Amino acid sequence: MVEDRLRITEIFHSLQGEARSVGWPTVFVRLTGCPLRCVWCDTEYSFHGGEWRETSSIVEEVKKYKTRHVCVTGGEPLAQRRCLDLLSRLCDEGFDVSLETSGALDVSAVDARVSRVVDVKAPGSGESARNLWSNLDVLGAHDQIKFVLADRADYDWALDVLDRRDLTSRCDVLFSPVAGKLAPRDLADWIIADGRQVRMQVQLHKLLWGNEPGR
Ligand code: SF4
């Protein structure tokens, strides 16, 4: 049934490289397509192509890996309407499910059992006009907000957003440097100097394997 299909770039088993479940063996389901074009995007290969798969076959493939953690990512997974059903079905199977999303599309209908990792696009991404600010109002302690920062101007912008919207009282806030553009140590020094209650992260999978697809 065409209605029950999603376009998938890849399904793979690796270690979670970011966010709260960093380090856990995780199955990643990468959906094809994204309406954004962040200048530093590292998954451009997911913009096009992919393979149509029935939701049930995706769930069955995930189950084969026998992991507890599943991450639905992209691209922008929510750009495919059936993603919401996939997320719920993965939760029904007992997985610990996270969703990585650009922050440009509405996350309010995502199953409450899913941990939503919502980007806030800083100006250095070239896509900050796409931020759907109302998303931040529906997030709770189970969710996470992620800023990927290209330079000091992005960092200062992010602090202003944190203060104006009181984000650190809402859920965990993650700050990541854009690989190859902002030195992780600089970002770490700024966070410590400012005494900010944000969680610095570097992408574990890139330290281990570089930027290979399927890792
Ligand atoms: S939202 Fe994500 S997948 Fe889409 S262009 Fe930006 S970084 Fe790439």
mmCIF file with all atom_site columns, C-alpha atoms and ligand atoms in Angstrom:
data_model
loop_
_atom_site.group_PDB
_atom_site.id
_atom_site.type_symbol
_atom_site.label_atom_id
_atom_site.label_alt_id
_atom_site.label_comp_id
_atom_site.label_asym_id
_atom_site.label_entity_id
_atom_site.label_seq_id
_atom_site.pdbx_PDB_ins_code
_atom_site.Cartn_x
_atom_site.Cartn_y
_atom_site.Cartn_z
_atom_site.occupancy
_atom_site.B_iso_or_equiv
_atom_site.pdbx_formal_charge
_atom_site.auth_seq_id
_atom_site.auth_comp_id
_atom_site.auth_asym_id
_atom_site.auth_atom_id
_atom_site.pdbx_PDB_model_num
ATOM   1   C  CA  . MET A 1 1   ? 0.000  0.000  0.000  1.00 0.00 ? 1   MET A CA  1
ATOM   2   C  CA  . VAL A 1 2   ? 1.634  3.232  -1.172 1.00 0.00 ? 2   VAL A CA  1
ATOM   3   C  CA  . GLU A 1 3   ? 0.245  5.120  1.836  1.00 0.00 ? 3   GLU A CA  1
ATOM   4   C  CA  . ASP A 1 4   ? 2.291  3.003  4.231  1.00 0.00 ? 4   ASP A CA  1
ATOM   5   C  CA  . ARG A 1 5   ? 5.709  3.610  2.726  1.00 0.00 ? 5   ARG A CA  1
ATOM   6   C  CA  . LEU A 1 6   ? 8.652  5.831  3.534  1.00 0.00 ? 6   LEU A CA  1
ATOM   7   C  CA  . ARG A 1 7   ? 11.645 6.745  1.430  1.00 0.00 ? 7   ARG A CA  1
ATOM   8   C  CA  . ILE A 1 8   ? 14.750 5.516  3.249  1.00 0.00 ? 8   ILE A CA  1
ATOM   9   C  CA  . THR A 1 9   ? 18.382 6.426  2.565  1.00 0.00 ? 9   THR A CA  1
ATOM   10  C  CA  . GLU A 1 10  ? 19.889 3.898  4.961  1.00 0.00 ? 10  GLU A CA  1
ATOM   11  C  CA  . ILE A 1 11  ? 19.329 1.758  8.027  1.00 0.00 ? 11  ILE A CA  1
ATOM   12  C  CA  . PHE A 1 12  ? 22.496 0.967  9.938  1.00 0.00 ? 12  PHE A CA  1
ATOM   13  C  CA  . HIS A 1 13  ? 23.844 -0.107 13.304 1.00 0.00 ? 13  HIS A CA  1
ATOM   14  C  CA  . SER A 1 14  ? 26.470 2.040  14.989 1.00 0.00 ? 14  SER A CA  1
ATOM   15  C  CA  . LEU A 1 15  ? 27.137 3.977  18.190 1.00 0.00 ? 15  LEU A CA  1
ATOM   16  C  CA  . GLN A 1 16  ? 25.065 7.047  18.902 1.00 0.00 ? 16  GLN A CA  1
ATOM   17  C  CA  . GLY A 1 17  ? 27.425 9.946  18.263 1.00 0.00 ? 17  GLY A CA  1
ATOM   18  C  CA  . GLU A 1 18  ? 25.539 12.784 19.911 1.00 0.00 ? 18  GLU A CA  1
ATOM   19  C  CA  . ALA A 1 19  ? 22.910 13.955 22.346 1.00 0.00 ? 19  ALA A CA  1
ATOM   20  C  CA  . ARG A 1 20  ? 21.813 12.301 25.583 1.00 0.00 ? 20  ARG A CA  1
ATOM   21  C  CA  . SER A 1 21  ? 22.292 8.709  24.458 1.00 0.00 ? 21  SER A CA  1
ATOM   22  C  CA  . VAL A 1 22  ? 25.787 9.222  23.093 1.00 0.00 ? 22  VAL A CA  1
ATOM   23  C  CA  . GLY A 1 23  ? 27.807 6.016  23.065 1.00 0.00 ? 23  GLY A CA  1
ATOM   24  C  CA  . TRP A 1 24  ? 24.871 3.579  23.099 1.00 0.00 ? 24  TRP A CA  1
ATOM   25  C  CA  . PRO A 1 25  ? 24.706 0.984  20.335 1.00 0.00 ? 25  PRO A CA  1
ATOM   26  C  CA  . THR A 1 26  ? 21.888 2.325  18.194 1.00 0.00 ? 26  THR A CA  1
ATOM   27  C  CA  . VAL A 1 27  ? 20.060 1.504  14.993 1.00 0.00 ? 27  VAL A CA  1
ATOM   28  C  CA  . PHE A 1 28  ? 19.710 4.557  12.765 1.00 0.00 ? 28  PHE A CA  1
ATOM   29  C  CA  . VAL A 1 29  ? 16.875 4.936  10.297 1.00 0.00 ? 29  VAL A CA  1
ATOM   30  C  CA  . ARG A 1 30  ? 17.780 7.747  7.910  1.00 0.00 ? 30  ARG A CA  1
ATOM   31  C  CA  . LEU A 1 31  ? 14.841 9.084  5.928  1.00 0.00 ? 31  LEU A CA  1
ATOM   32  C  CA  . THR A 1 32  ? 15.443 10.650 2.528  1.00 0.00 ? 32  THR A CA  1
ATOM   33  C  CA  . GLY A 1 33  ? 14.864 14.315 1.766  1.00 0.00 ? 33  GLY A CA  1
ATOM   34  C  CA  . CYS A 1 34  ? 15.198 17.681 3.485  1.00 0.00 ? 34  CYS A CA  1
ATOM   35  C  CA  . PRO A 1 35  ? 13.629 21.045 2.650  1.00 0.00 ? 35  PRO A CA  1
ATOM   36  C  CA  . LEU A 1 36  ? 16.577 22.913 4.206  1.00 0.00 ? 36  LEU A CA  1
ATOM   37  C  CA  . ARG A 1 37  ? 20.102 23.466 2.894  1.00 0.00 ? 37  ARG A CA  1
ATOM   38  C  CA  . CYS A 1 38  ? 22.368 24.220 5.868  1.00 0.00 ? 38  CYS A CA  1
ATOM   39  C  CA  . VAL A 1 39  ? 25.725 25.328 4.475  1.00 0.00 ? 39  VAL A CA  1
ATOM   40  C  CA  . TRP A 1 40  ? 27.617 22.886 6.702  1.00 0.00 ? 40  TRP A CA  1
ATOM   41  C  CA  . CYS A 1 41  ? 25.286 19.913 6.197  1.00 0.00 ? 41  CYS A CA  1
ATOM   42  C  CA  . ASP A 1 42  ? 27.130 16.592 6.503  1.00 0.00 ? 42  ASP A CA  1
ATOM   43  C  CA  . THR A 1 43  ? 24.342 14.367 5.169  1.00 0.00 ? 43  THR A CA  1
ATOM   44  C  CA  . GLU A 1 44  ? 23.752 15.833 1.723  1.00 0.00 ? 44  GLU A CA  1
ATOM   45  C  CA  . TYR A 1 45  ? 23.687 12.302 0.350  1.00 0.00 ? 45  TYR A CA  1
ATOM   46  C  CA  . SER A 1 46  ? 20.284 11.940 2.005  1.00 0.00 ? 46  SER A CA  1
ATOM   47  C  CA  . PHE A 1 47  ? 18.676 14.757 -0.007 1.00 0.00 ? 47  PHE A CA  1
ATOM   48  C  CA  . HIS A 1 48  ? 17.812 12.575 -2.994 1.00 0.00 ? 48  HIS A CA  1
ATOM   49  C  CA  . GLY A 1 49  ? 17.404 8.961  -4.010 1.00 0.00 ? 49  GLY A CA  1
ATOM   50  C  CA  . GLY A 1 50  ? 16.638 6.411  -1.339 1.00 0.00 ? 50  GLY A CA  1
ATOM   51  C  CA  . GLU A 1 51  ? 14.372 3.406  -1.476 1.00 0.00 ? 51  GLU A CA  1
ATOM   52  C  CA  . TRP A 1 52  ? 10.647 3.166  -0.768 1.00 0.00 ? 52  TRP A CA  1
ATOM   53  C  CA  . ARG A 1 53  ? 10.094 0.777  2.139  1.00 0.00 ? 53  ARG A CA  1
ATOM   54  C  CA  . GLU A 1 54  ? 6.932  -0.284 3.907  1.00 0.00 ? 54  GLU A CA  1
ATOM   55  C  CA  . THR A 1 55  ? 6.838  0.769  7.538  1.00 0.00 ? 55  THR A CA  1
ATOM   56  C  CA  . SER A 1 56  ? 6.462  -2.830 8.710  1.00 0.00 ? 56  SER A CA  1
ATOM   57  C  CA  . SER A 1 57  ? 9.602  -3.876 6.819  1.00 0.00 ? 57  SER A CA  1
ATOM   58  C  CA  . ILE A 1 58  ? 11.563 -0.993 8.374  1.00 0.00 ? 58  ILE A CA  1
ATOM   59  C  CA  . VAL A 1 59  ? 10.446 -2.047 11.866 1.00 0.00 ? 59  VAL A CA  1
ATOM   60  C  CA  . GLU A 1 60  ? 11.334 -5.686 11.143 1.00 0.00 ? 60  GLU A CA  1
ATOM   61  C  CA  . GLU A 1 61  ? 14.805 -4.708 9.960  1.00 0.00 ? 61  GLU A CA  1
ATOM   62  C  CA  . VAL A 1 62  ? 15.410 -2.598 13.066 1.00 0.00 ? 62  VAL A CA  1
ATOM   63  C  CA  . LYS A 1 63  ? 14.374 -5.538 15.279 1.00 0.00 ? 63  LYS A CA  1
ATOM   64  C  CA  . LYS A 1 64  ? 17.066 -7.744 13.745 1.00 0.00 ? 64  LYS A CA  1
ATOM   65  C  CA  . TYR A 1 65  ? 19.828 -5.723 15.415 1.00 0.00 ? 65  TYR A CA  1
ATOM   66  C  CA  . LYS A 1 66  ? 18.553 -6.439 18.941 1.00 0.00 ? 66  LYS A CA  1
ATOM   67  C  CA  . THR A 1 67  ? 19.459 -3.006 20.294 1.00 0.00 ? 67  THR A CA  1
ATOM   68  C  CA  . ARG A 1 68  ? 17.400 -0.957 22.716 1.00 0.00 ? 68  ARG A CA  1
ATOM   69  C  CA  . HIS A 1 69  ? 18.044 2.409  21.068 1.00 0.00 ? 69  HIS A CA  1
ATOM   70  C  CA  . VAL A 1 70  ? 16.703 3.576  17.710 1.00 0.00 ? 70  VAL A CA  1
ATOM   71  C  CA  . CYS A 1 71  ? 17.307 6.992  16.178 1.00 0.00 ? 71  CYS A CA  1
ATOM   72  C  CA  . VAL A 1 72  ? 15.133 8.262  13.329 1.00 0.00 ? 72  VAL A CA  1
ATOM   73  C  CA  . THR A 1 73  ? 17.060 10.905 11.431 1.00 0.00 ? 73  THR A CA  1
ATOM   74  C  CA  . GLY A 1 74  ? 17.586 12.396 7.989  1.00 0.00 ? 74  GLY A CA  1
ATOM   75  C  CA  . GLY A 1 75  ? 17.550 14.586 6.062  1.00 0.00 ? 75  GLY A CA  1
ATOM   76  C  CA  . GLU A 1 76  ? 14.483 15.921 7.768  1.00 0.00 ? 76  GLU A CA  1
ATOM   77  C  CA  . PRO A 1 77  ? 12.440 12.888 8.779  1.00 0.00 ? 77  PRO A CA  1
ATOM   78  C  CA  . LEU A 1 78  ? 9.286  14.876 9.498  1.00 0.00 ? 78  LEU A CA  1
ATOM   79  C  CA  . ALA A 1 79  ? 9.162  15.968 5.854  1.00 0.00 ? 79  ALA A CA  1
ATOM   80  C  CA  . GLN A 1 80  ? 7.583  12.543 5.255  1.00 0.00 ? 80  GLN A CA  1
ATOM   81  C  CA  . ARG A 1 81  ? 4.125  12.378 6.773  1.00 0.00 ? 81  ARG A CA  1
ATOM   82  C  CA  . ARG A 1 82  ? 4.350  8.661  7.597  1.00 0.00 ? 82  ARG A CA  1
ATOM   83  C  CA  . CYS A 1 83  ? 7.317  9.283  9.860  1.00 0.00 ? 83  CYS A CA  1
ATOM   84  C  CA  . LEU A 1 84  ? 4.914  9.895  12.758 1.00 0.00 ? 84  LEU A CA  1
ATOM   85  C  CA  . ASP A 1 85  ? 3.507  6.394  12.382 1.00 0.00 ? 85  ASP A CA  1
ATOM   86  C  CA  . LEU A 1 86  ? 6.981  4.866  12.134 1.00 0.00 ? 86  LEU A CA  1
ATOM   87  C  CA  . LEU A 1 87  ? 7.988  6.550  15.391 1.00 0.00 ? 87  LEU A CA  1
ATOM   88  C  CA  . SER A 1 88  ? 4.910  5.251  17.214 1.00 0.00 ? 88  SER A CA  1
ATOM   89  C  CA  . ARG A 1 89  ? 5.376  1.737  15.898 1.00 0.00 ? 89  ARG A CA  1
ATOM   90  C  CA  . LEU A 1 90  ? 8.992  1.673  17.041 1.00 0.00 ? 90  LEU A CA  1
ATOM   91  C  CA  . CYS A 1 91  ? 7.844  2.801  20.501 1.00 0.00 ? 91  CYS A CA  1
ATOM   92  C  CA  . ASP A 1 92  ? 5.172  0.076  20.504 1.00 0.00 ? 92  ASP A CA  1
ATOM   93  C  CA  . GLU A 1 93  ? 7.962  -2.465 19.966 1.00 0.00 ? 93  GLU A CA  1
ATOM   94  C  CA  . GLY A 1 94  ? 9.596  -1.267 23.172 1.00 0.00 ? 94  GLY A CA  1
ATOM   95  C  CA  . PHE A 1 95  ? 12.522 0.645  21.667 1.00 0.00 ? 95  PHE A CA  1
ATOM   96  C  CA  . ASP A 1 96  ? 14.005 3.751  23.237 1.00 0.00 ? 96  ASP A CA  1
ATOM   97  C  CA  . VAL A 1 97  ? 13.329 6.069  20.282 1.00 0.00 ? 97  VAL A CA  1
ATOM   98  C  CA  . SER A 1 98  ? 14.849 9.447  19.476 1.00 0.00 ? 98  SER A CA  1
ATOM   99  C  CA  . LEU A 1 99  ? 14.088 11.773 16.592 1.00 0.00 ? 99  LEU A CA  1
ATOM   100 C  CA  . GLU A 1 100 ? 16.617 14.201 15.096 1.00 0.00 ? 100 GLU A CA  1
ATOM   101 C  CA  . THR A 1 101 ? 14.825 17.081 13.418 1.00 0.00 ? 101 THR A CA  1
ATOM   102 C  CA  . SER A 1 102 ? 15.798 20.409 11.890 1.00 0.00 ? 102 SER A CA  1
ATOM   103 C  CA  . GLY A 1 103 ? 13.438 22.507 14.004 1.00 0.00 ? 103 GLY A CA  1
ATOM   104 C  CA  . ALA A 1 104 ? 11.776 23.854 10.871 1.00 0.00 ? 104 ALA A CA  1
ATOM   105 C  CA  . LEU A 1 105 ? 8.772  21.499 10.946 1.00 0.00 ? 105 LEU A CA  1
ATOM   106 C  CA  . ASP A 1 106 ? 6.104  21.065 13.587 1.00 0.00 ? 106 ASP A CA  1
ATOM   107 C  CA  . VAL A 1 107 ? 7.074  18.482 16.245 1.00 0.00 ? 107 VAL A CA  1
ATOM   108 C  CA  . SER A 1 108 ? 3.889  18.718 18.317 1.00 0.00 ? 108 SER A CA  1
ATOM   109 C  CA  . ALA A 1 109 ? 2.299  15.568 16.855 1.00 0.00 ? 109 ALA A CA  1
ATOM   110 C  CA  . VAL A 1 110 ? 5.298  13.333 17.562 1.00 0.00 ? 110 VAL A CA  1
ATOM   111 C  CA  . ASP A 1 111 ? 4.520  10.438 19.910 1.00 0.00 ? 111 ASP A CA  1
ATOM   112 C  CA  . ALA A 1 112 ? 5.149  11.554 23.501 1.00 0.00 ? 112 ALA A CA  1
ATOM   113 C  CA  . ARG A 1 113 ? 7.330  8.485  24.121 1.00 0.00 ? 113 ARG A CA  1
ATOM   114 C  CA  . VAL A 1 114 ? 9.908  9.760  21.600 1.00 0.00 ? 114 VAL A CA  1
ATOM   115 C  CA  . SER A 1 115 ? 12.802 11.963 22.710 1.00 0.00 ? 115 SER A CA  1
ATOM   116 C  CA  . ARG A 1 116 ? 12.768 14.859 20.245 1.00 0.00 ? 116 ARG A CA  1
ATOM   117 C  CA  . VAL A 1 117 ? 16.183 16.348 19.490 1.00 0.00 ? 117 VAL A CA  1
ATOM   118 C  CA  . VAL A 1 118 ? 15.255 19.670 17.930 1.00 0.00 ? 118 VAL A CA  1
ATOM   119 C  CA  . ASP A 1 119 ? 17.797 21.888 16.201 1.00 0.00 ? 119 ASP A CA  1
ATOM   120 C  CA  . VAL A 1 120 ? 17.762 25.648 16.490 1.00 0.00 ? 120 VAL A CA  1
ATOM   121 C  CA  . LYS A 1 121 ? 19.472 26.854 13.345 1.00 0.00 ? 121 LYS A CA  1
ATOM   122 C  CA  . ALA A 1 122 ? 22.016 29.602 14.042 1.00 0.00 ? 122 ALA A CA  1
ATOM   123 C  CA  . PRO A 1 123 ? 22.780 32.276 11.412 1.00 0.00 ? 123 PRO A CA  1
ATOM   124 C  CA  . GLY A 1 124 ? 25.962 30.480 10.292 1.00 0.00 ? 124 GLY A CA  1
ATOM   125 C  CA  . SER A 1 125 ? 23.818 27.639 8.957  1.00 0.00 ? 125 SER A CA  1
ATOM   126 C  CA  . GLY A 1 126 ? 22.219 29.971 6.417  1.00 0.00 ? 126 GLY A CA  1
ATOM   127 C  CA  . GLU A 1 127 ? 18.819 28.620 7.516  1.00 0.00 ? 127 GLU A CA  1
ATOM   128 C  CA  . SER A 1 128 ? 17.964 30.491 10.716 1.00 0.00 ? 128 SER A CA  1
ATOM   129 C  CA  . ALA A 1 129 ? 14.915 32.045 9.046  1.00 0.00 ? 129 ALA A CA  1
ATOM   130 C  CA  . ARG A 1 130 ? 13.427 28.517 8.972  1.00 0.00 ? 130 ARG A CA  1
ATOM   131 C  CA  . ASN A 1 131 ? 13.303 28.068 12.756 1.00 0.00 ? 131 ASN A CA  1
ATOM   132 C  CA  . LEU A 1 132 ? 9.752  27.248 13.834 1.00 0.00 ? 132 LEU A CA  1
ATOM   133 C  CA  . TRP A 1 133 ? 9.907  28.936 17.206 1.00 0.00 ? 133 TRP A CA  1
ATOM   134 C  CA  . SER A 1 134 ? 6.598  27.496 18.413 1.00 0.00 ? 134 SER A CA  1
ATOM   135 C  CA  . ASN A 1 135 ? 8.323  24.078 18.526 1.00 0.00 ? 135 ASN A CA  1
ATOM   136 C  CA  . LEU A 1 136 ? 10.262 25.162 21.594 1.00 0.00 ? 136 LEU A CA  1
ATOM   137 C  CA  . ASP A 1 137 ? 7.045  25.732 23.533 1.00 0.00 ? 137 ASP A CA  1
ATOM   138 C  CA  . VAL A 1 138 ? 5.992  22.078 23.303 1.00 0.00 ? 138 VAL A CA  1
ATOM   139 C  CA  . LEU A 1 139 ? 9.270  20.515 24.452 1.00 0.00 ? 139 LEU A CA  1
ATOM   140 C  CA  . GLY A 1 140 ? 9.662  18.952 27.885 1.00 0.00 ? 140 GLY A CA  1
ATOM   141 C  CA  . ALA A 1 141 ? 12.323 17.342 30.049 1.00 0.00 ? 141 ALA A CA  1
ATOM   142 C  CA  . HIS A 1 142 ? 12.321 14.235 27.851 1.00 0.00 ? 142 HIS A CA  1
ATOM   143 C  CA  . ASP A 1 143 ? 13.427 16.283 24.826 1.00 0.00 ? 143 ASP A CA  1
ATOM   144 C  CA  . GLN A 1 144 ? 16.620 18.113 23.809 1.00 0.00 ? 144 GLN A CA  1
ATOM   145 C  CA  . ILE A 1 145 ? 17.446 21.328 21.975 1.00 0.00 ? 145 ILE A CA  1
ATOM   146 C  CA  . LYS A 1 146 ? 20.570 21.410 19.829 1.00 0.00 ? 146 LYS A CA  1
ATOM   147 C  CA  . PHE A 1 147 ? 22.573 24.365 18.528 1.00 0.00 ? 147 PHE A CA  1
ATOM   148 C  CA  . VAL A 1 148 ? 25.276 23.631 15.955 1.00 0.00 ? 148 VAL A CA  1
ATOM   149 C  CA  . LEU A 1 149 ? 27.640 26.610 15.992 1.00 0.00 ? 149 LEU A CA  1
ATOM   150 C  CA  . ALA A 1 150 ? 30.016 27.757 13.266 1.00 0.00 ? 150 ALA A CA  1
ATOM   151 C  CA  . ASP A 1 151 ? 31.721 30.691 15.020 1.00 0.00 ? 151 ASP A CA  1
ATOM   152 C  CA  . ARG A 1 152 ? 31.632 33.148 17.918 1.00 0.00 ? 152 ARG A CA  1
ATOM   153 C  CA  . ALA A 1 153 ? 28.786 35.100 16.325 1.00 0.00 ? 153 ALA A CA  1
ATOM   154 C  CA  . ASP A 1 154 ? 26.664 31.928 16.310 1.00 0.00 ? 154 ASP A CA  1
ATOM   155 C  CA  . TYR A 1 155 ? 27.590 31.269 19.938 1.00 0.00 ? 155 TYR A CA  1
ATOM   156 C  CA  . ASP A 1 156 ? 26.572 34.772 21.055 1.00 0.00 ? 156 ASP A CA  1
ATOM   157 C  CA  . TRP A 1 157 ? 23.346 34.467 19.079 1.00 0.00 ? 157 TRP A CA  1
ATOM   158 C  CA  . ALA A 1 158 ? 22.604 31.133 20.801 1.00 0.00 ? 158 ALA A CA  1
ATOM   159 C  CA  . LEU A 1 159 ? 23.143 32.620 24.263 1.00 0.00 ? 159 LEU A CA  1
ATOM   160 C  CA  . ASP A 1 160 ? 20.711 35.391 23.420 1.00 0.00 ? 160 ASP A CA  1
ATOM   161 C  CA  . VAL A 1 161 ? 18.108 32.810 22.336 1.00 0.00 ? 161 VAL A CA  1
ATOM   162 C  CA  . LEU A 1 162 ? 18.677 30.834 25.567 1.00 0.00 ? 162 LEU A CA  1
ATOM   163 C  CA  . ASP A 1 163 ? 18.138 33.919 27.688 1.00 0.00 ? 163 ASP A CA  1
ATOM   164 C  CA  . ARG A 1 164 ? 15.145 35.285 25.855 1.00 0.00 ? 164 ARG A CA  1
ATOM   165 C  CA  . ARG A 1 165 ? 13.337 31.933 25.839 1.00 0.00 ? 165 ARG A CA  1
ATOM   166 C  CA  . ASP A 1 166 ? 14.638 30.471 29.120 1.00 0.00 ? 166 ASP A CA  1
ATOM   167 C  CA  . LEU A 1 167 ? 15.495 27.257 27.303 1.00 0.00 ? 167 LEU A CA  1
ATOM   168 C  CA  . THR A 1 168 ? 17.813 25.713 29.885 1.00 0.00 ? 168 THR A CA  1
ATOM   169 C  CA  . SER A 1 169 ? 14.916 25.424 32.346 1.00 0.00 ? 169 SER A CA  1
ATOM   170 C  CA  . ARG A 1 170 ? 12.867 23.529 29.768 1.00 0.00 ? 170 ARG A CA  1
ATOM   171 C  CA  . CYS A 1 171 ? 15.158 20.652 28.737 1.00 0.00 ? 171 CYS A CA  1
ATOM   172 C  CA  . ASP A 1 172 ? 18.786 19.762 28.043 1.00 0.00 ? 172 ASP A CA  1
ATOM   173 C  CA  . VAL A 1 173 ? 20.462 22.214 25.675 1.00 0.00 ? 173 VAL A CA  1
ATOM   174 C  CA  . LEU A 1 174 ? 23.297 20.890 23.518 1.00 0.00 ? 174 LEU A CA  1
ATOM   175 C  CA  . PHE A 1 175 ? 26.022 23.025 21.939 1.00 0.00 ? 175 PHE A CA  1
ATOM   176 C  CA  . SER A 1 176 ? 28.090 21.463 19.133 1.00 0.00 ? 176 SER A CA  1
ATOM   177 C  CA  . PRO A 1 177 ? 30.842 22.972 16.993 1.00 0.00 ? 177 PRO A CA  1
ATOM   178 C  CA  . VAL A 1 178 ? 30.577 22.708 13.219 1.00 0.00 ? 178 VAL A CA  1
ATOM   179 C  CA  . ALA A 1 179 ? 33.298 20.212 12.296 1.00 0.00 ? 179 ALA A CA  1
ATOM   180 C  CA  . GLY A 1 180 ? 36.219 21.955 10.601 1.00 0.00 ? 180 GLY A CA  1
ATOM   181 C  CA  . LYS A 1 181 ? 34.846 25.461 11.240 1.00 0.00 ? 181 LYS A CA  1
ATOM   182 C  CA  . LEU A 1 182 ? 34.860 25.993 15.009 1.00 0.00 ? 182 LEU A CA  1
ATOM   183 C  CA  . ALA A 1 183 ? 37.559 24.441 17.187 1.00 0.00 ? 183 ALA A CA  1
ATOM   184 C  CA  . PRO A 1 184 ? 35.871 22.302 19.897 1.00 0.00 ? 184 PRO A CA  1
ATOM   185 C  CA  . ARG A 1 185 ? 38.287 23.678 22.464 1.00 0.00 ? 185 ARG A CA  1
ATOM   186 C  CA  . ASP A 1 186 ? 37.251 27.262 21.724 1.00 0.00 ? 186 ASP A CA  1
ATOM   187 C  CA  . LEU A 1 187 ? 33.610 26.379 22.258 1.00 0.00 ? 187 LEU A CA  1
ATOM   188 C  CA  . ALA A 1 188 ? 34.449 24.542 25.485 1.00 0.00 ? 188 ALA A CA  1
ATOM   189 C  CA  . ASP A 1 189 ? 36.425 27.548 26.771 1.00 0.00 ? 189 ASP A CA  1
ATOM   190 C  CA  . TRP A 1 190 ? 33.583 29.952 26.009 1.00 0.00 ? 190 TRP A CA  1
ATOM   191 C  CA  . ILE A 1 191 ? 31.011 27.771 27.797 1.00 0.00 ? 191 ILE A CA  1
ATOM   192 C  CA  . ILE A 1 192 ? 33.203 27.441 30.881 1.00 0.00 ? 192 ILE A CA  1
ATOM   193 C  CA  . ALA A 1 193 ? 34.089 31.143 30.946 1.00 0.00 ? 193 ALA A CA  1
ATOM   194 C  CA  . ASP A 1 194 ? 30.409 32.082 30.716 1.00 0.00 ? 194 ASP A CA  1
ATOM   195 C  CA  . GLY A 1 195 ? 29.278 29.467 33.251 1.00 0.00 ? 195 GLY A CA  1
ATOM   196 C  CA  . ARG A 1 196 ? 26.477 28.346 30.979 1.00 0.00 ? 196 ARG A CA  1
ATOM   197 C  CA  . GLN A 1 197 ? 24.364 25.275 31.847 1.00 0.00 ? 197 GLN A CA  1
ATOM   198 C  CA  . VAL A 1 198 ? 24.572 23.783 28.381 1.00 0.00 ? 198 VAL A CA  1
ATOM   199 C  CA  . ARG A 1 199 ? 25.978 20.428 27.360 1.00 0.00 ? 199 ARG A CA  1
ATOM   200 C  CA  . MET A 1 200 ? 28.960 20.582 25.028 1.00 0.00 ? 200 MET A CA  1
ATOM   201 C  CA  . GLN A 1 201 ? 29.245 17.716 22.604 1.00 0.00 ? 201 GLN A CA  1
ATOM   202 C  CA  . VAL A 1 202 ? 31.487 16.613 19.797 1.00 0.00 ? 202 VAL A CA  1
ATOM   203 C  CA  . GLN A 1 203 ? 30.327 13.964 17.355 1.00 0.00 ? 203 GLN A CA  1
ATOM   204 C  CA  . LEU A 1 204 ? 31.706 10.653 18.623 1.00 0.00 ? 204 LEU A CA  1
ATOM   205 C  CA  . HIS A 1 205 ? 31.134 8.861  15.311 1.00 0.00 ? 205 HIS A CA  1
ATOM   206 C  CA  . LYS A 1 206 ? 33.296 11.401 13.471 1.00 0.00 ? 206 LYS A CA  1
ATOM   207 C  CA  . LEU A 1 207 ? 36.123 10.938 15.968 1.00 0.00 ? 207 LEU A CA  1
ATOM   208 C  CA  . LEU A 1 208 ? 35.914 7.193  15.426 1.00 0.00 ? 208 LEU A CA  1
ATOM   209 C  CA  . TRP A 1 209 ? 35.202 6.889  11.716 1.00 0.00 ? 209 TRP A CA  1
ATOM   210 C  CA  . GLY A 1 210 ? 35.352 10.311 10.050 1.00 0.00 ? 210 GLY A CA  1
ATOM   211 C  CA  . ASN A 1 211 ? 32.345 11.293 7.967  1.00 0.00 ? 211 ASN A CA  1
ATOM   212 C  CA  . GLU A 1 212 ? 31.541 7.949  6.341  1.00 0.00 ? 212 GLU A CA  1
ATOM   213 C  CA  . PRO A 1 213 ? 27.909 7.270  5.441  1.00 0.00 ? 213 PRO A CA  1
ATOM   214 C  CA  . GLY A 1 214 ? 26.517 4.338  7.421  1.00 0.00 ? 214 GLY A CA  1
ATOM   215 C  CA  . ARG A 1 215 ? 28.542 5.262  10.509 1.00 0.00 ? 215 ARG A CA  1
HETATM 216 S  S1  . SF4 B 2 .   ? 18.367 20.249 8.327  1.00 0.00 ? 1   SF4 B S1  1
HETATM 217 FE FE1 . SF4 B 2 .   ? 19.901 18.650 8.645  1.00 0.00 ? 1   SF4 B FE1 1
HETATM 218 S  S2  . SF4 B 2 .   ? 19.795 17.365 6.803  1.00 0.00 ? 1   SF4 B S2  1
HETATM 219 FE FE2 . SF4 B 2 .   ? 18.724 19.275 6.328  1.00 0.00 ? 1   SF4 B FE2 1
HETATM 220 S  S3  . SF4 B 2 .   ? 20.278 20.555 5.347  1.00 0.00 ? 1   SF4 B S3  1
HETATM 221 FE FE3 . SF4 B 2 .   ? 20.280 21.063 7.554  1.00 0.00 ? 1   SF4 B FE3 1
HETATM 222 S  S4  . SF4 B 2 .   ? 21.858 19.729 8.477  1.00 0.00 ? 1   SF4 B S4  1
HETATM 223 FE FE4 . SF4 B 2 .   ? 21.362 18.890 6.414  1.00 0.00 ? 1   SF4 B FE4 1
#
